[in-house]
CSV table of C-alpha atoms in Angstrom, one decimal:
chain,number,residue,atom,x,y,z
A,261,UNK,CA,17.8,55.9,41.0
A,262,UNK,CA,19.6,53.5,38.8
A,263,UNK,CA,23.4,52.8,39.0
A,264,UNK,CA,25.3,53.4,35.6
A,265,UNK,CA,27.3,50.5,34.3
A,266,UNK,CA,31.1,51.3,33.4
A,267,UNK,CA,30.1,50.6,29.7
A,268,UNK,CA,27.2,53.1,29.6
A,269,UNK,CA,29.0,55.6,31.7
A,270,UNK,CA,31.9,55.5,29.2
A,271,UNK,CA,29.4,55.9,26.1
A,272,UNK,CA,27.6,58.9,27.8
A,273,UNK,CA,30.8,60.4,28.6
A,274,UNK,CA,31.8,60.0,25.0
A,275,UNK,CA,28.8,61.8,23.9
A,276,UNK,CA,29.3,64.6,26.1
A,277,UNK,CA,33.0,64.7,25.0
A,278,UNK,CA,32.1,64.7,21.4
A,279,UNK,CA,29.6,67.6,21.9
A,280,UNK,CA,32.4,69.6,23.8
A,281,UNK,CA,34.7,69.0,21.0
A,282,UNK,CA,32.3,70.1,18.4
A,283,UNK,CA,31.6,73.1,20.5
A,284,UNK,CA,35.3,74.0,20.8
A,285,UNK,CA,35.7,73.6,16.9
A,286,UNK,CA,32.4,75.5,16.2
A,287,UNK,CA,31.4,72.4,14.2
A,288,UNK,CA,27.7,72.7,14.2
A,289,UNK,CA,27.0,69.7,12.1
A,290,UNK,CA,29.0,67.4,14.5
A,291,UNK,CA,27.3,68.9,17.3
A,292,UNK,CA,24.0,68.1,15.6
A,293,UNK,CA,24.9,64.6,15.8
A,294,UNK,CA,24.7,64.6,19.8
A,295,UNK,CA,21.4,65.9,20.0
A,296,UNK,CA,18.0,64.9,19.1
A,297,UNK,CA,16.5,67.4,16.5
A,298,UNK,CA,13.6,68.3,19.1
A,299,UNK,CA,16.2,69.0,21.8
A,300,UNK,CA,14.7,71.3,24.6
A,301,UNK,CA,17.5,73.7,25.8
A,302,UNK,CA,17.1,76.1,28.7
A,303,UNK,CA,20.6,78.2,28.8
A,304,UNK,CA,21.2,80.9,30.8
A,305,UNK,CA,19.0,84.0,29.3
A,306,UNK,CA,17.7,81.9,26.4
A,307,UNK,CA,15.5,79.2,25.4
A,308,UNK,CA,15.8,76.9,22.3
A,309,UNK,CA,13.3,74.4,21.2
A,310,UNK,CA,14.9,72.2,18.5
A,311,UNK,CA,18.4,72.0,17.3
A,312,UNK,CA,17.7,74.5,14.4
A,313,UNK,CA,16.9,77.2,16.9
A,314,UNK,CA,20.1,76.2,19.2
A,315,UNK,CA,22.2,76.3,16.0
A,316,UNK,CA,21.0,79.9,15.3
A,317,UNK,CA,21.7,80.8,19.1
A,318,UNK,CA,25.1,79.3,18.8
A,319,UNK,CA,25.8,81.1,15.6
A,320,UNK,CA,25.2,84.4,17.0
A,321,UNK,CA,27.4,83.7,20.2
A,322,UNK,CA,30.4,82.4,18.2
A,323,UNK,CA,32.0,85.8,17.6
A,324,UNK,CA,32.2,86.1,21.6
A,325,UNK,CA,33.8,82.7,22.1
A,326,UNK,CA,37.8,82.5,22.1
A,327,UNK,CA,40.0,80.2,19.9
A,328,UNK,CA,39.9,77.3,21.2
A,329,UNK,CA,37.1,77.3,23.6
A,330,UNK,CA,37.6,74.7,26.5
A,331,UNK,CA,34.6,73.2,28.1
A,332,UNK,CA,35.5,72.4,31.7
A,333,UNK,CA,33.2,69.8,34.1
A,334,UNK,CA,33.5,69.4,37.7
A,335,UNK,CA,31.5,67.4,40.0
A,336,UNK,CA,30.0,65.3,37.0
A,337,UNK,CA,27.4,62.7,38.4
A,338,UNK,CA,25.6,60.4,36.1
A,339,UNK,CA,22.4,58.7,36.9
A,340,UNK,CA,21.0,56.0,34.5
A,341,UNK,CA,18.0,53.5,34.2
A,342,UNK,CA,16.2,52.0,31.2
A,343,UNK,CA,17.7,53.8,28.4
A,344,UNK,CA,17.7,57.3,30.1
A,345,UNK,CA,20.4,59.2,31.8
A,346,UNK,CA,20.9,62.4,33.8
A,347,UNK,CA,24.1,64.1,34.1
A,348,UNK,CA,24.7,67.0,36.7
A,349,UNK,CA,27.8,68.9,36.7
A,350,UNK,CA,29.3,72.3,37.3
A,351,UNK,CA,30.2,73.5,33.7
A,352,UNK,CA,32.6,76.5,32.6
A,353,UNK,CA,33.7,77.8,28.9
A,354,UNK,CA,37.2,78.6,29.8
A,355,UNK,CA,38.8,81.3,27.9
A,356,UNK,CA,36.0,83.6,27.4
A,357,UNK,CA,37.2,86.8,26.1
A,358,UNK,CA,35.4,89.1,28.3
A,359,UNK,CA,35.9,91.0,31.5
A,360,UNK,CA,32.4,90.2,32.6
A,361,UNK,CA,32.2,87.9,35.7
A,362,UNK,CA,30.0,85.4,33.9
A,363,UNK,CA,32.9,84.8,31.4
A,364,UNK,CA,34.7,83.1,34.4
A,365,UNK,CA,32.0,81.6,36.5
A,366,UNK,CA,30.6,78.2,36.6
A,367,UNK,CA,27.3,77.1,35.9
A,368,UNK,CA,25.1,74.6,37.2
A,369,UNK,CA,24.3,72.2,34.2
A,370,UNK,CA,21.8,69.2,33.8
A,371,UNK,CA,21.8,67.2,30.6
A,372,UNK,CA,19.4,64.6,29.9
A,373,UNK,CA,20.1,61.7,27.4
A,374,UNK,CA,18.1,59.1,25.7
A,375,UNK,CA,20.0,55.8,24.3
A,376,UNK,CA,18.3,54.9,20.8
A,377,UNK,CA,19.8,52.6,18.5
A,378,UNK,CA,22.6,51.9,20.8
A,379,UNK,CA,23.7,55.4,20.9
A,380,UNK,CA,23.3,58.3,23.4
A,381,UNK,CA,21.9,61.5,22.4
A,382,UNK,CA,21.0,64.7,24.3
A,383,UNK,CA,17.3,65.5,24.4
A,384,UNK,CA,17.2,68.2,27.3
A,385,UNK,CA,20.0,70.5,28.5
A,386,UNK,CA,19.6,73.1,31.5
A,387,UNK,CA,22.2,75.7,32.6
A,388,UNK,CA,21.6,78.1,35.5
A,389,UNK,CA,23.4,80.2,37.8
A,390,UNK,CA,22.7,80.8,41.5
A,391,UNK,CA,20.7,84.2,42.3
A,392,UNK,CA,21.0,86.1,45.5
A,393,UNK,CA,17.3,87.0,45.8
A,394,UNK,CA,18.1,89.7,48.6
A,395,UNK,CA,20.5,91.6,46.3
A,396,UNK,CA,18.4,90.8,43.4
A,397,UNK,CA,21.4,89.5,41.2
A,398,UNK,CA,23.2,86.6,39.9
A,399,UNK,CA,25.7,85.0,42.7
A,400,UNK,CA,28.6,84.1,40.5
A,401,UNK,CA,30.2,80.5,41.4
A,402,UNK,CA,33.9,81.2,40.8
A,403,UNK,CA,35.5,78.6,42.8
A,404,UNK,CA,33.3,75.4,43.3
A,405,UNK,CA,35.8,73.6,45.6
């Protein structure tokens, strides 16, 4: 596994921060600049191929997002080599307006980025929650520490 230089780490984090800011602002045009047009997204309960599908999914979800939404990350880890980076973290969309446990739970997130023309963009993202197979239900992660 490649180690990531501080310069590349800052650039990768900047892309993730721009994406989080755009999501917070519900600015899909700004968000699209952080993704490749053919991005593959495996979100909890959905799958999107291409940013066009992701845009449609997010538009349908925005009514359930609070103002403003905050993206929180913990245990962020970046591995980078030859212009490709893999970022793993626990992620939560804070201030969800729901009493459902999924609005308070952390997801396991893997984000894959590629550097093209000196710019890092997301080409794959996967979010998941642990499952209690014996009980056939989601095992919500409320406190990752």
